[in-house]
Amino acid sequence: MFHACPSTVRAFLRNAAGSLYHIIVVALSAGIALLLPAGAKQFLAFWSHVEHDKLSLIAVEMTVAVLLIAGLNYIHRSIRDRALASVATGAGLVSFFPRRARRAQESIAELKEEHGTGRTIKVMGSSGCSAFVDQVGDLSSVLDKCLGAHILLVNPYSYEASHRIRALNHPEITLDAFRQEVRQSIALLKRLKAMGKAVKLKLYADPPLMKMVILGDYLWLQHYHADLAVGTMPEYVLRHNRKEHGLFTLYAHYFEQRWESAEIPEYDLETDELVYHSRSGQEIRRERFEPHAAPENIGALTDGLDCLDEPGRISRIDGYNPYRDGQSMDIPSLSSR
């Protein structure tokens, strides 16, 4: 009931604004018609005074010239803007938010909530924490009202993700913090699935390129910058149209291509495993999501074992010790060397 009240008030205000617009136009038309005779008399009196004064005549001519230049520039700019607007409409671009100001955030949240209710949303992002877990995130309320969700996030244990976070060299952006954010997003998706929503999660290994949200016929798009947070990036809103050259179709096709890729495993929200499927959809293998040792720790371990001989490396890495297991080794004597 409380969610329906704001939409009813907004609809009432839109109808009232349309009626008020027509009333103002009719009132202005009537006022101009009533003031036209008096205005014509004033203009004739003014002109009879100006035509005998050269300075006043020159001033009037210059004023008219400036007004003509300004008017023609305005008409030219309006024609150019209309052409750009036509191109943007043909491409499917309906809104552009250059910065995430407070008013812009409210407009984005309202649009996403309006078009995400009762739909299956599709999201492609990085960790998903700022969008899902944060209570002021732009998708926190949409997930509660959607029917299902297809989520693409970055695998925090992949080499590419680890390399990108280290390359950022930011004190607040660490690998452990990023992995914790992904775990929080997974916990939220588990709760949504327990509520009966059709939620699917896939984890891709390459560095994030863009943040994409698809809600019905609308698509929100932001790109990831190497040094800046995604929240500071401009946001574009695309709408699906019947034209084949629309950008909505391009990005939606890109999402579906990534989603159906056999190289991207699906995250099993019940067993916490990565499930790989073939192109025909058959399950091939499963892997643990969180390995026992991170790749960088394994690399440090093997680097420290380079000084050992081959049997020593085997016993340290695999836990294999032939002497401990009661097995013998053929060690060549000094005479045989």
Tab-separated table of C-alpha atoms in Angstrom:
chain	number	residue	atom	x	y	z
A	1	MET	CA	0.000	0.000	0.000
A	2	PHE	CA	2.794	2.419	0.935
A	3	HIS	CA	4.635	1.581	-2.299
A	4	ALA	CA	1.486	2.285	-4.362
A	5	CYS	CA	0.901	5.750	-2.830
A	6	PRO	CA	3.962	7.474	-4.382
A	7	SER	CA	3.105	6.163	-7.863
A	8	THR	CA	-0.509	7.378	-7.476
A	9	VAL	CA	0.659	10.815	-6.361
A	10	ARG	CA	3.117	11.032	-9.262
A	11	ALA	CA	0.373	10.089	-11.755
A	12	PHE	CA	-1.948	12.712	-10.257
A	13	LEU	CA	0.757	15.398	-10.470
A	14	ARG	CA	1.500	14.501	-14.103
A	15	ASN	CA	-2.175	14.836	-15.037
A	16	ALA	CA	-2.460	18.098	-13.120
A	17	ALA	CA	0.677	19.450	-14.836
A	18	GLY	CA	-0.785	18.622	-18.260
A	19	SER	CA	-4.069	20.390	-17.468
A	20	LEU	CA	-2.231	23.405	-16.025
A	21	TYR	CA	-0.133	23.667	-19.189
A	22	HIS	CA	-3.223	23.928	-21.383
A	23	ILE	CA	-4.783	26.529	-19.064
A	24	ILE	CA	-1.626	28.680	-19.197
A	25	VAL	CA	-1.486	28.499	-23.011
A	26	VAL	CA	-5.129	29.587	-23.334
A	27	ALA	CA	-4.608	32.442	-20.837
A	28	LEU	CA	-1.523	33.717	-22.676
A	29	SER	CA	-3.341	33.611	-26.013
A	30	ALA	CA	-6.247	35.620	-24.589
A	31	GLY	CA	-3.879	38.142	-22.975
A	32	ILE	CA	-1.947	38.704	-26.221
A	33	ALA	CA	-5.185	39.176	-28.157
A	34	LEU	CA	-6.446	41.769	-25.646
A	35	LEU	CA	-3.136	43.684	-25.460
A	36	LEU	CA	-2.447	43.699	-29.210
A	37	PRO	CA	-4.424	46.926	-30.089
A	38	ALA	CA	-2.856	48.867	-27.216
A	39	GLY	CA	0.557	47.530	-28.099
A	40	ALA	CA	0.134	48.578	-31.730
A	41	LYS	CA	-0.738	52.156	-30.664
A	42	GLN	CA	2.317	52.328	-28.393
A	43	PHE	CA	4.570	51.022	-31.157
A	44	LEU	CA	3.301	53.590	-33.700
A	45	ALA	CA	3.841	56.411	-31.208
A	46	PHE	CA	7.343	55.171	-30.444
A	47	TRP	CA	8.208	54.837	-34.130
A	48	SER	CA	7.025	58.370	-34.972
A	49	HIS	CA	9.474	59.632	-32.339
A	50	VAL	CA	12.396	57.410	-33.418
A	51	GLU	CA	12.235	58.070	-37.180
A	52	HIS	CA	13.286	61.698	-36.681
A	53	ASP	CA	16.146	60.879	-34.257
A	54	LYS	CA	19.206	59.367	-35.928
A	55	LEU	CA	20.806	58.090	-32.701
A	56	SER	CA	17.610	56.365	-31.626
A	57	LEU	CA	17.205	54.880	-35.094
A	58	ILE	CA	20.765	53.490	-35.052
A	59	ALA	CA	20.198	52.059	-31.566
A	60	VAL	CA	16.998	50.372	-32.715
A	61	GLU	CA	18.737	48.935	-35.791
A	62	MET	CA	21.606	47.537	-33.687
A	63	THR	CA	19.171	46.056	-31.189
A	64	VAL	CA	17.178	44.395	-33.970
A	65	ALA	CA	20.415	43.049	-35.528
A	66	VAL	CA	21.542	41.546	-32.211
A	67	LEU	CA	18.121	39.970	-31.698
A	68	LEU	CA	18.163	38.535	-35.218
A	69	ILE	CA	21.650	37.040	-34.689
A	70	ALA	CA	20.631	35.534	-31.357
A	71	GLY	CA	17.387	34.195	-32.830
A	72	LEU	CA	19.092	32.631	-35.859
A	73	ASN	CA	21.770	31.045	-33.645
A	74	TYR	CA	19.061	29.656	-31.410
A	75	ILE	CA	17.200	28.207	-34.406
A	76	HIS	CA	20.432	26.691	-35.767
A	77	ARG	CA	21.293	25.176	-32.396
A	78	SER	CA	17.749	23.854	-32.029
A	79	ILE	CA	17.932	22.150	-35.421
A	80	ARG	CA	21.310	20.629	-34.544
A	81	ASP	CA	20.079	19.442	-31.132
A	82	ARG	CA	16.985	17.964	-32.735
A	83	ALA	CA	19.186	16.042	-35.185
A	84	LEU	CA	21.356	14.754	-32.311
A	85	ALA	CA	18.236	13.823	-30.370
A	86	SER	CA	16.968	11.900	-33.379
A	87	VAL	CA	20.278	10.023	-33.598
A	88	ALA	CA	20.175	9.244	-29.858
A	89	THR	CA	16.581	8.030	-30.136
A	90	GLY	CA	17.478	5.818	-33.062
A	91	ALA	CA	20.376	4.370	-31.070
A	92	GLY	CA	18.090	3.775	-28.093
A	93	LEU	CA	19.704	6.307	-25.731
A	94	VAL	CA	16.975	7.818	-23.563
A	95	SER	CA	18.897	9.234	-20.558
A	96	PHE	CA	22.413	10.227	-19.607
A	97	PHE	CA	23.671	10.925	-16.098
A	98	PRO	CA	27.155	12.510	-16.261
A	99	ARG	CA	27.619	12.356	-12.486
A	100	ARG	CA	25.942	10.579	-9.604
A	101	ALA	CA	24.461	13.587	-7.837
A	102	ARG	CA	21.704	13.065	-5.282
A	103	ARG	CA	18.931	13.951	-7.707
A	104	ALA	CA	20.433	11.687	-10.359
A	105	GLN	CA	20.640	8.778	-7.898
A	106	GLU	CA	16.970	9.216	-6.986
A	107	SER	CA	15.945	9.254	-10.664
A	108	ILE	CA	18.023	6.145	-11.393
A	109	ALA	CA	16.565	4.287	-8.396
A	110	GLU	CA	12.996	5.212	-9.389
A	111	LEU	CA	13.510	4.058	-12.975
A	112	LYS	CA	15.060	0.752	-11.934
A	113	GLU	CA	12.368	0.070	-9.362
A	114	GLU	CA	9.625	0.894	-11.867
A	115	HIS	CA	10.974	-1.353	-14.627
A	116	GLY	CA	12.356	-4.151	-12.442
A	117	THR	CA	9.228	-5.170	-10.564
A	118	GLY	CA	8.003	-8.610	-11.564
A	119	ARG	CA	10.803	-9.229	-14.070
A	120	THR	CA	13.946	-11.309	-14.372
A	121	ILE	CA	16.831	-8.899	-14.061
A	122	LYS	CA	20.224	-9.417	-15.672
A	123	VAL	CA	23.322	-7.922	-14.089
A	124	MET	CA	26.968	-7.918	-15.088
A	125	GLY	CA	29.416	-6.311	-12.689
A	126	SER	CA	32.453	-6.691	-10.475
A	127	SER	CA	31.748	-7.765	-6.869
A	128	GLY	CA	28.079	-6.694	-6.718
A	129	CYS	CA	28.477	-5.379	-3.183
A	130	SER	CA	27.661	-1.734	-3.931
A	131	ALA	CA	24.611	-2.721	-5.985
A	132	PHE	CA	23.186	-5.660	-4.003
A	133	VAL	CA	24.429	-5.667	-0.427
A	134	ASP	CA	24.490	-1.931	0.269
A	135	GLN	CA	21.086	-0.778	1.536
A	136	VAL	CA	21.331	2.368	-0.611
A	137	GLY	CA	22.457	0.415	-3.650
A	138	ASP	CA	20.620	0.957	-6.889
A	139	LEU	CA	19.471	-2.700	-7.016
A	140	SER	CA	18.861	-3.507	-3.347
A	141	SER	CA	15.112	-2.859	-3.578
A	142	VAL	CA	14.762	-4.219	-7.123
A	143	LEU	CA	15.985	-7.670	-6.101
A	144	ASP	CA	13.221	-7.905	-3.500
A	145	LYS	CA	10.523	-7.433	-6.161
A	146	CYS	CA	11.969	-9.327	-9.118
A	147	LEU	CA	10.976	-12.828	-10.199
A	148	GLY	CA	14.532	-13.977	-10.814
A	149	ALA	CA	18.034	-12.821	-11.584
A	150	HIS	CA	20.930	-13.767	-13.833
A	151	ILE	CA	24.093	-12.384	-12.235
A	152	LEU	CA	27.603	-12.245	-13.743
A	153	LEU	CA	30.353	-11.325	-11.276
A	154	VAL	CA	34.130	-11.517	-11.214
A	155	ASN	CA	35.756	-14.623	-9.770
A	156	PRO	CA	37.844	-13.128	-6.933
A	157	TYR	CA	40.253	-16.084	-6.999
A	158	SER	CA	41.153	-15.744	-10.671
A	159	TYR	CA	44.609	-14.588	-11.677
A	160	GLU	CA	43.252	-11.734	-13.813
A	161	ALA	CA	41.208	-10.268	-10.958
A	162	SER	CA	44.146	-10.507	-8.546
A	163	HIS	CA	46.476	-8.893	-11.060
A	164	ARG	CA	44.074	-6.004	-11.712
A	165	ILE	CA	43.565	-5.242	-8.013
A	166	ARG	CA	47.321	-5.220	-7.438
A	167	ALA	CA	47.771	-2.946	-10.460
A	168	LEU	CA	45.349	-0.407	-8.957
A	169	ASN	CA	47.706	0.001	-5.988
A	170	HIS	CA	44.962	1.607	-3.881
A	171	PRO	CA	45.150	1.286	-0.082
A	172	GLU	CA	41.370	0.780	0.274
A	173	ILE	CA	41.064	-1.728	-2.574
A	174	THR	CA	42.686	-4.960	-1.449
A	175	LEU	CA	42.301	-8.515	-2.634
A	176	ASP	CA	40.931	-9.699	0.716
A	177	ALA	CA	38.345	-6.891	0.785
A	178	PHE	CA	37.258	-7.684	-2.783
A	179	ARG	CA	36.839	-11.363	-1.942
A	180	GLN	CA	34.800	-10.470	1.116
A	181	GLU	CA	32.486	-8.310	-1.012
A	182	VAL	CA	31.891	-11.201	-3.399
A	183	ARG	CA	31.098	-13.488	-0.445
A	184	GLN	CA	28.534	-10.954	0.821
A	185	SER	CA	26.871	-10.834	-2.609
A	186	ILE	CA	26.752	-14.643	-2.700
A	187	ALA	CA	25.152	-14.730	0.759
A	188	LEU	CA	22.457	-12.299	-0.410
A	189	LEU	CA	21.735	-14.365	-3.520
A	190	LYS	CA	21.433	-17.462	-1.343
A	191	ARG	CA	18.775	-15.740	0.744
A	192	LEU	CA	16.890	-14.709	-2.380
A	193	LYS	CA	16.958	-18.282	-3.686
A	194	ALA	CA	15.698	-19.538	-0.337
A	195	MET	CA	12.753	-17.149	-0.764
A	196	GLY	CA	11.816	-18.952	-3.984
A	197	LYS	CA	13.339	-16.607	-6.567
A	198	ALA	CA	15.003	-18.089	-9.652
A	199	VAL	CA	18.522	-16.824	-9.017
A	200	LYS	CA	21.564	-17.942	-11.006
A	201	LEU	CA	25.138	-16.756	-10.538
A	202	LYS	CA	28.126	-17.143	-12.838
A	203	LEU	CA	31.705	-16.022	-12.195
A	204	TYR	CA	33.944	-14.892	-15.039
A	205	ALA	CA	37.718	-14.704	-14.770
A	206	ASP	CA	38.713	-11.713	-16.900
A	207	PRO	CA	38.892	-8.154	-15.478
A	208	PRO	CA	35.541	-6.295	-15.404
A	209	LEU	CA	34.851	-4.128	-18.423
A	210	MET	CA	31.434	-2.634	-17.708
A	211	LYS	CA	28.599	-2.611	-15.208
A	212	MET	CA	25.390	-3.566	-16.991
A	213	VAL	CA	21.842	-3.905	-15.682
A	214	ILE	CA	19.003	-5.110	-17.935
A	215	LEU	CA	15.438	-4.613	-16.691
A	216	GLY	CA	12.867	-5.507	-19.317
A	217	ASP	CA	13.237	-3.100	-22.235
A	218	TYR	CA	15.703	-0.822	-20.422
A	219	LEU	CA	19.448	-1.180	-19.955
A	220	TRP	CA	21.756	0.764	-17.605
A	221	LEU	CA	25.422	0.953	-18.540
A	222	GLN	CA	28.602	2.158	-16.828
A	223	HIS	CA	32.220	1.417	-17.664
A	224	TYR	CA	34.990	0.522	-15.236
A	225	HIS	CA	37.935	2.904	-15.061
A	226	ALA	CA	41.448	1.851	-14.085
A	227	ASP	CA	41.851	4.541	-11.400
A	228	LEU	CA	38.302	5.674	-10.550
A	229	ALA	CA	35.398	4.034	-8.784
A	230	VAL	CA	32.516	2.921	-10.983
A	231	GLY	CA	30.123	5.115	-8.971
A	232	THR	CA	31.831	8.234	-10.345
A	233	MET	CA	31.491	7.119	-13.947
A	234	PRO	CA	28.678	8.440	-16.179
A	235	GLU	CA	25.641	6.222	-16.564
A	236	TYR	CA	23.715	5.658	-19.782
A	237	VAL	CA	20.147	4.409	-20.108
A	238	LEU	CA	19.252	2.530	-23.285
A	239	ARG	CA	15.799	1.439	-24.371
A	240	HIS	CA	14.877	-1.406	-26.683
A	241	ASN	CA	13.262	-0.357	-29.945
A	242	ARG	CA	12.217	-2.092	-33.125
A	243	LYS	CA	15.220	-0.803	-35.040
A	244	GLU	CA	18.079	-3.216	-35.602
A	245	HIS	CA	20.769	-0.564	-35.084
A	246	GLY	CA	19.826	0.162	-31.479
A	247	LEU	CA	22.569	-0.108	-28.855
A	248	PHE	CA	20.255	-2.041	-26.522
A	249	THR	CA	20.371	-5.046	-28.844
A	250	LEU	CA	24.164	-4.850	-29.045
A	251	TYR	CA	24.770	-4.884	-25.287
A	252	ALA	CA	21.981	-7.362	-24.562
A	253	HIS	CA	23.500	-9.722	-27.124
A	254	TYR	CA	26.907	-9.265	-25.481
A	255	PHE	CA	25.442	-10.225	-22.101
A	256	GLU	CA	23.740	-13.311	-23.505
A	257	GLN	CA	26.969	-14.321	-25.225
A	258	ARG	CA	28.886	-14.127	-21.954
A	259	TRP	CA	26.108	-15.867	-20.051
A	260	GLU	CA	25.972	-18.819	-22.458
A	261	SER	CA	29.764	-19.138	-22.715
A	262	ALA	CA	31.015	-22.592	-21.716
A	263	GLU	CA	34.187	-21.027	-20.298
A	264	ILE	CA	32.270	-19.230	-17.523
A	265	PRO	CA	31.237	-21.622	-14.733
A	266	GLU	CA	27.998	-21.419	-12.805
A	267	TYR	CA	28.150	-21.013	-9.048
A	268	ASP	CA	26.144	-23.643	-7.186
A	269	LEU	CA	24.511	-21.685	-4.365
A	270	GLU	CA	23.847	-24.889	-2.415
A	271	THR	CA	27.260	-26.601	-2.540
A	272	ASP	CA	29.526	-23.552	-3.081
A	273	GLU	CA	31.106	-25.143	-6.136
A	274	LEU	CA	31.895	-23.915	-9.627
A	275	VAL	CA	30.055	-26.045	-12.184
A	276	TYR	CA	31.382	-26.213	-15.747
A	277	HIS	CA	29.021	-27.155	-18.550
A	278	SER	CA	29.562	-28.109	-22.154
A	279	ARG	CA	28.074	-26.164	-25.035
A	280	SER	CA	25.141	-28.566	-25.029
A	281	GLY	CA	24.467	-27.826	-21.353
A	282	GLN	CA	25.793	-31.066	-19.862
A	283	GLU	CA	27.806	-30.870	-16.660
A	284	ILE	CA	31.502	-31.587	-17.173
A	285	ARG	CA	33.185	-31.037	-13.823
A	286	ARG	CA	32.980	-29.228	-10.492
A	287	GLU	CA	35.577	-27.235	-8.611
A	288	ARG	CA	35.759	-25.693	-5.168
A	289	PHE	CA	35.051	-21.954	-5.160
A	290	GLU	CA	37.567	-21.103	-2.450
A	291	PRO	CA	40.849	-22.981	-2.892
A	292	HIS	CA	42.788	-24.019	0.188
A	293	ALA	CA	45.758	-21.914	-0.877
A	294	ALA	CA	45.648	-18.821	-2.987
A	295	PRO	CA	47.731	-18.840	-6.203
A	296	GLU	CA	50.145	-16.233	-4.872
A	297	ASN	CA	50.805	-18.318	-1.729
A	298	ILE	CA	51.487	-21.384	-3.829
A	299	GLY	CA	53.892	-19.370	-5.947
A	300	ALA	CA	55.767	-18.204	-2.872
A	301	LEU	CA	55.939	-21.776	-1.591
A	302	THR	CA	57.375	-23.165	-4.798
A	303	ASP	CA	59.851	-20.293	-5.065
A	304	GLY	CA	61.168	-21.167	-1.626
A	305	LEU	CA	61.665	-24.797	-2.666
A	306	ASP	CA	63.842	-24.069	-5.664
A	307	CYS	CA	66.960	-24.508	-3.561
A	308	LEU	CA	65.995	-28.112	-2.653
A	309	ASP	CA	66.700	-31.179	-4.702
A	310	GLU	CA	63.927	-33.079	-6.453
A	311	PRO	CA	63.128	-35.571	-3.619
A	312	GLY	CA	63.028	-32.727	-1.136
A	313	ARG	CA	60.554	-30.746	-3.264
A	314	ILE	CA	58.347	-33.783	-3.661
A	315	SER	CA	58.267	-34.448	0.059
A	316	ARG	CA	57.575	-30.790	0.921
A	317	ILE	CA	54.809	-30.237	-1.643
A	318	ASP	CA	53.016	-33.566	-1.784
A	319	GLY	CA	53.736	-34.691	1.769
A	320	TYR	CA	55.551	-37.721	0.351
A	321	ASN	CA	58.550	-38.990	2.359
A	322	PRO	CA	60.044	-42.303	1.261
A	323	TYR	CA	62.032	-42.709	4.479
A	324	ARG	CA	59.002	-42.040	6.634
A	325	ASP	CA	56.903	-44.544	4.689
A	326	GLY	CA	59.475	-47.286	5.095
A	327	GLN	CA	60.507	-47.314	1.445
A	328	SER	CA	64.083	-47.462	0.263
A	329	MET	CA	65.826	-45.290	-2.247
A	330	ASP	CA	68.697	-46.351	-4.450
A	331	ILE	CA	71.458	-43.884	-3.626
A	332	PRO	CA	74.527	-44.290	-5.786
A	333	SER	CA	77.758	-44.844	-3.909
A	334	LEU	CA	80.772	-42.613	-4.298
A	335	SER	CA	82.538	-45.290	-6.282
A	336	SER	CA	79.803	-45.456	-8.879
A	337	ARG	CA	79.789	-41.700	-9.553
